[in-house]
PDB file of C-alpha atoms in Angstrom:
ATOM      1  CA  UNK Z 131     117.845 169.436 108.542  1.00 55.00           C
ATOM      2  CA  UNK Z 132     121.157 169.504 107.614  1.00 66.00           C
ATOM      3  CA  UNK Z 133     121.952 167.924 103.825  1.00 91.00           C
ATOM      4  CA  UNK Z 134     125.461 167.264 104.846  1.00 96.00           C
ATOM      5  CA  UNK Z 135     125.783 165.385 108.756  1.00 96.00           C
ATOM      6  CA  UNK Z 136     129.503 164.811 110.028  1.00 96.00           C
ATOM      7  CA  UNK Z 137     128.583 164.159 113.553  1.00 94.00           C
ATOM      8  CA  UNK Z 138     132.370 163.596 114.343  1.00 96.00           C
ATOM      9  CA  UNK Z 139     133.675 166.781 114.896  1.00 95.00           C
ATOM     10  CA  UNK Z 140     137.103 165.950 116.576  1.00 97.00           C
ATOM     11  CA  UNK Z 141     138.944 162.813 116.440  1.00 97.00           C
ATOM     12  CA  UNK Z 142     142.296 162.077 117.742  1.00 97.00           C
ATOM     13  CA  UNK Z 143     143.882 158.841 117.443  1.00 97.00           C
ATOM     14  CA  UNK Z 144     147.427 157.236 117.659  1.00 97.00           C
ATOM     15  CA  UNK Z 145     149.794 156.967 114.808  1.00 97.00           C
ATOM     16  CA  UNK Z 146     149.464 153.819 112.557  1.00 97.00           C
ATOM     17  CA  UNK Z 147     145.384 153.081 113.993  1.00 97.00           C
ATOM     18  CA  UNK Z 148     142.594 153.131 111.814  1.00 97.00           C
ATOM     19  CA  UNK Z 149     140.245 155.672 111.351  1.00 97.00           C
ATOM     20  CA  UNK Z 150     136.980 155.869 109.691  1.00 97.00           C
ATOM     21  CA  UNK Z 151     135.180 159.492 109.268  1.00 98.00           C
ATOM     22  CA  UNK Z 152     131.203 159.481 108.741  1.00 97.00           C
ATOM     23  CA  UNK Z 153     129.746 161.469 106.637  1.00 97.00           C
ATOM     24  CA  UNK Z 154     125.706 160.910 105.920  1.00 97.00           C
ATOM     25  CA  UNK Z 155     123.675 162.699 103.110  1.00 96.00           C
ATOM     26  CA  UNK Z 156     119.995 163.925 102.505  1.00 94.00           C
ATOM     27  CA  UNK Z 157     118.871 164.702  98.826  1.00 91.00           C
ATOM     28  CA  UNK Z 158     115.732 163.701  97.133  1.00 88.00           C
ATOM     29  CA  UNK Z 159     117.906 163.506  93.796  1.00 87.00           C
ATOM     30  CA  UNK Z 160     118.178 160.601  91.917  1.00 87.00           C
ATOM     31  CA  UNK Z 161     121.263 162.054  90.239  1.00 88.00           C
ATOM     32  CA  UNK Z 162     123.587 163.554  92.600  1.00 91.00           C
ATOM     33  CA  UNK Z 163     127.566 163.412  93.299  1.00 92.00           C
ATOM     34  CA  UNK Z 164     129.355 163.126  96.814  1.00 94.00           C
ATOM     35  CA  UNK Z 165     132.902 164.106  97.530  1.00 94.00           C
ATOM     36  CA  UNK Z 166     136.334 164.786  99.983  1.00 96.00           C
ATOM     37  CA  UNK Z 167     137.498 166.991 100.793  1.00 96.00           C
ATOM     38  CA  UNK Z 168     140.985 168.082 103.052  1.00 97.00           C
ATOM     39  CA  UNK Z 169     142.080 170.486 104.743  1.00 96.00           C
ATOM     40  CA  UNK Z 170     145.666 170.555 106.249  1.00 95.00           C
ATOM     41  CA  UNK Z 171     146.689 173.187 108.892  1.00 93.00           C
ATOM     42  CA  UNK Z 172     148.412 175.264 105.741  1.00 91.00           C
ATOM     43  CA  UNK Z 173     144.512 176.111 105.108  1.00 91.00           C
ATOM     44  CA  UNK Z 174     144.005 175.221 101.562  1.00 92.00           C
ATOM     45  CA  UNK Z 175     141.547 172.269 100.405  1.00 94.00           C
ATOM     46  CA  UNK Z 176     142.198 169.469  98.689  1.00 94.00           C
ATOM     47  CA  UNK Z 177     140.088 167.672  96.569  1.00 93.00           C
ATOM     48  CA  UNK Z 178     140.149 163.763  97.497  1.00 94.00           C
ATOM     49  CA  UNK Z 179     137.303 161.829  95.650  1.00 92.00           C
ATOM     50  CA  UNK Z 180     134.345 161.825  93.945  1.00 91.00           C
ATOM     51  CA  UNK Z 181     131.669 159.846  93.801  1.00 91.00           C
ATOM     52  CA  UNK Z 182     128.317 159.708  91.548  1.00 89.00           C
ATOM     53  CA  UNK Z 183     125.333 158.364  92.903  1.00 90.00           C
ATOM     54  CA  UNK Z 184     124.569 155.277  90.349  1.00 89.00           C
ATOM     55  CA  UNK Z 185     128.514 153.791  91.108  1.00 85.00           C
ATOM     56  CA  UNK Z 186     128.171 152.249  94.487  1.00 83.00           C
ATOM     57  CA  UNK Z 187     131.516 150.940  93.885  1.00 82.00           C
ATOM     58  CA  UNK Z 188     134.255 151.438  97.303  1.00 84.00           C
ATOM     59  CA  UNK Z 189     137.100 153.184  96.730  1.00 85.00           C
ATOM     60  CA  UNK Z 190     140.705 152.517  97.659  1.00 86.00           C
ATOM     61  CA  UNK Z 191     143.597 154.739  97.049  1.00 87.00           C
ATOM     62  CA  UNK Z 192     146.903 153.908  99.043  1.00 92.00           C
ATOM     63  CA  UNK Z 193     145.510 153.889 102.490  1.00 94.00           C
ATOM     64  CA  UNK Z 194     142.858 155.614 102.033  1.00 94.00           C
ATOM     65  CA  UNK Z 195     139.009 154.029 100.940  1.00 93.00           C
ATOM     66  CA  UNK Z 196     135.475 154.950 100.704  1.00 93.00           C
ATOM     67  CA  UNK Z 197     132.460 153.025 101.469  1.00 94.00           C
ATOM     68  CA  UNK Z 198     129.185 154.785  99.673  1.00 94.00           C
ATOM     69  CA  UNK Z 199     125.811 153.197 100.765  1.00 93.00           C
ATOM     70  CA  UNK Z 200     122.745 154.584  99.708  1.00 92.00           C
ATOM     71  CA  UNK Z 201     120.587 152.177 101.296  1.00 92.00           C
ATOM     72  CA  UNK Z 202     122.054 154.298 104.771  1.00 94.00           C
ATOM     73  CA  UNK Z 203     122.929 157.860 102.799  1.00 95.00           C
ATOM     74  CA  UNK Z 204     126.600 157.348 103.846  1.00 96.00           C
ATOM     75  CA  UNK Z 205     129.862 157.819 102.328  1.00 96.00           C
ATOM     76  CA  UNK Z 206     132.326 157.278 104.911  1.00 96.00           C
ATOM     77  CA  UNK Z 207     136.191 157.858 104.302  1.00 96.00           C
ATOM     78  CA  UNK Z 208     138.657 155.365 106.117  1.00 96.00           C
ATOM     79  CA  UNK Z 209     142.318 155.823 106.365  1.00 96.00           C
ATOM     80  CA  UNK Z 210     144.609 152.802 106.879  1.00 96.00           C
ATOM     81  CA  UNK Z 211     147.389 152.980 109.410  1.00 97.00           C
ATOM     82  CA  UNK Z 212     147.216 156.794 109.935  1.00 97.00           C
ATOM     83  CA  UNK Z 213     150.092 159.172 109.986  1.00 97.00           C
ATOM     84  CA  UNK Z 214     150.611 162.590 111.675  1.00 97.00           C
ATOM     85  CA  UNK Z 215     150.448 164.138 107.575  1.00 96.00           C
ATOM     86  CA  UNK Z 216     147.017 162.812 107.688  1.00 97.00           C
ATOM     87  CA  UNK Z 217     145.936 165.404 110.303  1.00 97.00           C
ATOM     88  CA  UNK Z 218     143.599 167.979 108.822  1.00 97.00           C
ATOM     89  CA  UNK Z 219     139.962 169.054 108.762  1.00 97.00           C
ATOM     90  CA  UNK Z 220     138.085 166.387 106.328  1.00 97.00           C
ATOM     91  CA  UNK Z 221     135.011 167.498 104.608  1.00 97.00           C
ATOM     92  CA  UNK Z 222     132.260 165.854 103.106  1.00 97.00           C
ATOM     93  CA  UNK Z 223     130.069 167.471 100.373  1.00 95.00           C
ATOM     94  CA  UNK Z 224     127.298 166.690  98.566  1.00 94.00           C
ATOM     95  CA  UNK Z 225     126.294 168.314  94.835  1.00 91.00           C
ATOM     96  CA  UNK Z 226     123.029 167.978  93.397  1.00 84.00           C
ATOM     97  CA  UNK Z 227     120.411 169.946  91.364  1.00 77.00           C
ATOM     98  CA  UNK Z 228     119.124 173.187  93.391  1.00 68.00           C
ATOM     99  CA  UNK Z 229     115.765 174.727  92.777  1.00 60.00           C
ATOM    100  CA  UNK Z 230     117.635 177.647  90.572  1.00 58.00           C
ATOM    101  CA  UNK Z 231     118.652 174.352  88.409  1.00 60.00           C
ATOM    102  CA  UNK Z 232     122.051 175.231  89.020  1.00 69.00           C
ATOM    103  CA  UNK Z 233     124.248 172.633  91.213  1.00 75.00           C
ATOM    104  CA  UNK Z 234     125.166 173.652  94.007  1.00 80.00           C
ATOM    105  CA  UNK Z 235     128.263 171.821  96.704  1.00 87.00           C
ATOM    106  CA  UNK Z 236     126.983 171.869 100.160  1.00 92.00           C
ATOM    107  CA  UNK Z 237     129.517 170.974 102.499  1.00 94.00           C
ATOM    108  CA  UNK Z 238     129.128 169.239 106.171  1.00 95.00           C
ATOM    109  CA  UNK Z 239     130.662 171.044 108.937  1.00 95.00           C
ATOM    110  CA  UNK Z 240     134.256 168.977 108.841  1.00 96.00           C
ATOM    111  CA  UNK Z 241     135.409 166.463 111.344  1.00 97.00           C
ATOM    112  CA  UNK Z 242     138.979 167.422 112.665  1.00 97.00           C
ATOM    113  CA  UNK Z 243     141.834 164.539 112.468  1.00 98.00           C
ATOM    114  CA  UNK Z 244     144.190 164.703 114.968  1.00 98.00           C
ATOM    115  CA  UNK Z 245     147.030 161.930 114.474  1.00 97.00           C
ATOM    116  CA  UNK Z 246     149.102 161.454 117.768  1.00 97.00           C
ATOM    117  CA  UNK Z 247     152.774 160.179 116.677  1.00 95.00           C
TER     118      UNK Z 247
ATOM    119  CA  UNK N 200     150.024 176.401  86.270  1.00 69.00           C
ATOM    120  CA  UNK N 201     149.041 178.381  89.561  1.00 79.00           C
ATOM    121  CA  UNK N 202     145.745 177.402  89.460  1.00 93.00           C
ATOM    122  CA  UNK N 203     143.410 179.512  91.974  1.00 96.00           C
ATOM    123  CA  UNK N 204     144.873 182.563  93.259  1.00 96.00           C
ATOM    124  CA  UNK N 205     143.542 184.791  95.819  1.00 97.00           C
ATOM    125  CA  UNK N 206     144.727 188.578  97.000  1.00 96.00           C
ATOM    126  CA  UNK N 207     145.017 189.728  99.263  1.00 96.00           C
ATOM    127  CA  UNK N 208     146.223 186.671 102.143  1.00 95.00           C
ATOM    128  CA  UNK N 209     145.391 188.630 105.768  1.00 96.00           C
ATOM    129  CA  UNK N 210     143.045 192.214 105.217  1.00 96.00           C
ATOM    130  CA  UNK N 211     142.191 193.803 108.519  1.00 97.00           C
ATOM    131  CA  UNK N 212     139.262 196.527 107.898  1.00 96.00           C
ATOM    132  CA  UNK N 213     137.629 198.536 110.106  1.00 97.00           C
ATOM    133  CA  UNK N 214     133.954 198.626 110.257  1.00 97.00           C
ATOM    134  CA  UNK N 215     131.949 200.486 107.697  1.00 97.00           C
ATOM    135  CA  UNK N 216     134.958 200.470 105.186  1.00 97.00           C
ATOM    136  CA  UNK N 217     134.808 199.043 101.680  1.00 96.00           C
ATOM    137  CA  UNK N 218     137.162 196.018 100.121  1.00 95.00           C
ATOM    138  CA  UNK N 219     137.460 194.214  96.975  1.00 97.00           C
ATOM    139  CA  UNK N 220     138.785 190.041  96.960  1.00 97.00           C
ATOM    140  CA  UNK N 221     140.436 188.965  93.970  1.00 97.00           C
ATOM    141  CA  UNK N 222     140.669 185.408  92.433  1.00 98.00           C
ATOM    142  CA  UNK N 223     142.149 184.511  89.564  1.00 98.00           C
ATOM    143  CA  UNK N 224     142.409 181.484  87.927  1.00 97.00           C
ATOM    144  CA  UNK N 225     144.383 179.416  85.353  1.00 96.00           C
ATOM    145  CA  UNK N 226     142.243 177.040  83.824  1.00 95.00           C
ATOM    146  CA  UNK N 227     140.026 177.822  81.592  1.00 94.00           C
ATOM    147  CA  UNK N 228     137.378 176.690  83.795  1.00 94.00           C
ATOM    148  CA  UNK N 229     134.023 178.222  83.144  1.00 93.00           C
ATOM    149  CA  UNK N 230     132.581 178.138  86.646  1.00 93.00           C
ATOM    150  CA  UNK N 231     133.681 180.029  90.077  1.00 95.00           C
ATOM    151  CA  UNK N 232     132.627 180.205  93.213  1.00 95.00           C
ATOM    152  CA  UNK N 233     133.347 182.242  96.465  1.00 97.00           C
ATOM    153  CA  UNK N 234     132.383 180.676 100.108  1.00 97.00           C
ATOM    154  CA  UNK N 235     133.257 181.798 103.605  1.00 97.00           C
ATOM    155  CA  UNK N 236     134.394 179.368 105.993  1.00 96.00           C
ATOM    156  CA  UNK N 237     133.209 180.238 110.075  1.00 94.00           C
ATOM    157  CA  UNK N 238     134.872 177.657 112.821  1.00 87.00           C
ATOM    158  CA  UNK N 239     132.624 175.233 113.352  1.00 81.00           C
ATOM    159  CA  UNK N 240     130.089 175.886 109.999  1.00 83.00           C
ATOM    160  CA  UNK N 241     131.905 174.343 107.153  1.00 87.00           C
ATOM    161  CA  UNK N 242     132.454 176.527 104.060  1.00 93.00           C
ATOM    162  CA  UNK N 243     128.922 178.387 103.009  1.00 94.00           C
ATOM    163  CA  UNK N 244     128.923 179.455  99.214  1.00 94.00           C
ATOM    164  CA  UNK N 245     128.447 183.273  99.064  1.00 96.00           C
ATOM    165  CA  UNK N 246     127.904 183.754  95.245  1.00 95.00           C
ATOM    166  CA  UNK N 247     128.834 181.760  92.175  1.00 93.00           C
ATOM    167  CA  UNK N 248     129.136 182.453  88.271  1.00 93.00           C
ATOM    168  CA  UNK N 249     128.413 180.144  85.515  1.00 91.00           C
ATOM    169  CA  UNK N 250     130.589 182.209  82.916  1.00 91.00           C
ATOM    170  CA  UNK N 251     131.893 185.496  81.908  1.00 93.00           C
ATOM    171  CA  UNK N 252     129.367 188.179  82.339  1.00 93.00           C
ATOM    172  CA  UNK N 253     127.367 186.305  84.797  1.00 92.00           C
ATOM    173  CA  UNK N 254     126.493 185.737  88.563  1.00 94.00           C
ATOM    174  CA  UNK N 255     124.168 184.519  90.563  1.00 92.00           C
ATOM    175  CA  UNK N 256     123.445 183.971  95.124  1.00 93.00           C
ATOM    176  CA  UNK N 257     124.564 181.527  96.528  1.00 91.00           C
ATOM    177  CA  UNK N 258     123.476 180.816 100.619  1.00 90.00           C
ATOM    178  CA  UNK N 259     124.935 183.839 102.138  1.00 94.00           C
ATOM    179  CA  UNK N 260     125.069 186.295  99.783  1.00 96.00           C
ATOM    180  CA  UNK N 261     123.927 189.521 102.206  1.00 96.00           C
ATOM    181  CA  UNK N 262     126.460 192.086 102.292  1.00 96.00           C
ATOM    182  CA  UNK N 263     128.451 191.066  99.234  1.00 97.00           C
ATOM    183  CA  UNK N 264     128.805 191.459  95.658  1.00 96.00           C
ATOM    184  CA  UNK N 265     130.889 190.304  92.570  1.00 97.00           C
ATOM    185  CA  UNK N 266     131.602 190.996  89.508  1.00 97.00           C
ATOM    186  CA  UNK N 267     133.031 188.148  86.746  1.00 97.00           C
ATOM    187  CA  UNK N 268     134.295 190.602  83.703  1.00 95.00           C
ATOM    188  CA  UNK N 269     136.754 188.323  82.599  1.00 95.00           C
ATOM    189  CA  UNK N 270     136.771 184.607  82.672  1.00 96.00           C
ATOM    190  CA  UNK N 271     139.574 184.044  84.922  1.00 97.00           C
ATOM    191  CA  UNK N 272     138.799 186.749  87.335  1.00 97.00           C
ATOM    192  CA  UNK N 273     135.767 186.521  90.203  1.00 98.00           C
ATOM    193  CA  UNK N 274     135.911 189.439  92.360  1.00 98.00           C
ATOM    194  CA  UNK N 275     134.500 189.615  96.039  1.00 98.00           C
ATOM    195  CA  UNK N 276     133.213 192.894  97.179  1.00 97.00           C
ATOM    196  CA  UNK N 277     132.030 194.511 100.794  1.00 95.00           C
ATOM    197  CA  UNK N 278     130.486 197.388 100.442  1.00 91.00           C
ATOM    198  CA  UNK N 279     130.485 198.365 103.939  1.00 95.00           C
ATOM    199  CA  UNK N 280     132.309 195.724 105.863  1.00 95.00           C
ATOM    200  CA  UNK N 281     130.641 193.982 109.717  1.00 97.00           C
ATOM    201  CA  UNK N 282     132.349 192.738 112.100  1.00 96.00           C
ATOM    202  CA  UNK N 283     130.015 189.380 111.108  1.00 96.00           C
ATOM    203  CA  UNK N 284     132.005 189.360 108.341  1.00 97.00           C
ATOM    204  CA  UNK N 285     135.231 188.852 109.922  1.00 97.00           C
ATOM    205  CA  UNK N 286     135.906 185.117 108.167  1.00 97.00           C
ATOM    206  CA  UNK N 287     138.155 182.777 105.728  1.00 97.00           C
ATOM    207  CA  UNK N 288     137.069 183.359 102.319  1.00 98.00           C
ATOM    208  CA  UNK N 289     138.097 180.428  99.899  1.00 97.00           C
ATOM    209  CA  UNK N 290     137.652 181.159  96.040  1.00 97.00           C
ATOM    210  CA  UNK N 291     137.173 177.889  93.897  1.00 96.00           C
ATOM    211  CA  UNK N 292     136.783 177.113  90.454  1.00 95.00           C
ATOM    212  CA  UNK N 293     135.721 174.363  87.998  1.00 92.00           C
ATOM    213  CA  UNK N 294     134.293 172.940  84.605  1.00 89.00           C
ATOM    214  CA  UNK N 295     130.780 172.567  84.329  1.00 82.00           C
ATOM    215  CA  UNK N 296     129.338 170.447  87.300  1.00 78.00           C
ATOM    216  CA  UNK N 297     127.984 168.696  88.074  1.00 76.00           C
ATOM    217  CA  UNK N 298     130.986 165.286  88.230  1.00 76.00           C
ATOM    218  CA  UNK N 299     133.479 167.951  87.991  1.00 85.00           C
ATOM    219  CA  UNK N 300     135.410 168.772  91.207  1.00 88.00           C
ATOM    220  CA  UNK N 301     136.014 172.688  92.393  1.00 92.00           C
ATOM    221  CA  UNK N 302     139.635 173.739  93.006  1.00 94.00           C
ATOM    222  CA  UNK N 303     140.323 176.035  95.432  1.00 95.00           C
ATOM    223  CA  UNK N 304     142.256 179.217  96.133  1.00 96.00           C
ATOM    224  CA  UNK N 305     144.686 179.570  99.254  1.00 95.00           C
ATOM    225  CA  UNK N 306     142.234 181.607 101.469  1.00 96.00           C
ATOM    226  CA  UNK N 307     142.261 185.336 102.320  1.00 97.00           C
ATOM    227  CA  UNK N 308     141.162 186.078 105.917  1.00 96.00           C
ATOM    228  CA  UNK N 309     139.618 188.640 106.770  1.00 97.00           C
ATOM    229  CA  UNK N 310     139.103 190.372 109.947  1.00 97.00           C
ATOM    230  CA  UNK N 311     136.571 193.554 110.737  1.00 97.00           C
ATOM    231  CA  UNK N 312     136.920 195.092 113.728  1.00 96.00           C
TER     232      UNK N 312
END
């Protein structure tokens, strides 16, 4: 099973629509950290948010918020009004304590934002 | 600061030949990381070090090594490259996790034919 499930892989929608991105976790943790990730077409990642798992607090930044439940494992990202600089490949990852001890990021496969002007 | 370099950008190698990756970083941070990124498979952490002197496998570690002799540099080898290894390889660093977030290098791509 996968510890990291986008199940959107594409998405396309029309400038200025909302759009929320899914992004649900497995981890037996009690201790663990969740983040977001993006990816424009230039290639490079960006680092978005992160989240630890006893601060079930949502985010907002700008247009851009975070809903962590982890009564359904999910930390979903939602962007406000969306604008063609907002296409990119989002990632979700998820960091806890590997059987080495070490932590490790494991990421989820990326959904791919496609903002039509 | 430049943060996360990576050389080179593009590589084309033919199959059976040898390569080295370099990262560097500016940050002092202690930990770094390389992953490969496939279409369609996220980014997959090859190997990691948790300081100077050390490494350690990550998920995907066949076919590679690295070497961390000095704290800013993390250095990606193939030994004898496969066309399965024909990928985007993304260097990243960071403090000691696990709140802290990795910062990543540009991506070199690689291509084995």
């Amino acid at each position: 099973a996968q510890k990291v499930t986008q199940a959107q892989t594409e998405i396309s929608v029309v400038e200025k629509e909302d759009v929320t991105l899914d992004c649900v976790y497995e981890t037996r943790d009690t201790t663990y950290y969740l983040f977001w990730y993006k990816q424009p077409p230039s290639g490079e990642l960006v680092f978005l948010i992160r989240r630890n798992s006893f601060d079930e607090q949502n985010e907002i930044s700008g247009r851009y918020s975070w809903n962590f439940q982890k009564s359904t494992s999910s930390f979903n990202f939602t962007i406000t009004a969306s604008q063609v600089v907002d296409s990119a490949v989002y990632f979700c990852a998820l960091r806890e304590r590997s059987g080495a001890g070490s932590y490790q990021l494991t990421f989820g496969k990326g959904t791919k934002l496609s903002v039509i002007p | 600061n430049a943060g996360v370099t990576q050389t080179p950008k593009f590589r084309v190698l033919k199959t059976g030949q040898s390569m080295t990756l370099l990262c560097a970083q500016d940050m002092n941070h202690e930990y770094m990381y390389w992953y490969r990124q496939d279409p369609g498979m996220g980014l997959r952490l090859i190997h990691y070090s948790v300081g100077e002197g050390t490494t350690a496998k990550g998920e995907v570690p066949d076919g590679y090594n690295v070497s961390r002799l000095k704290k800013q540099n993390f250095l990606l080898g193939l030994e004898s490259a496969a066309p399965s290894q024909t990928s985007v390889y993304f260097c990243a660093s960071s403090y000691s996790p696990p709140a802290s977030e990795q910062y990543f290098g540009p991506g070199t791509r690689l291509t084995v034919t």
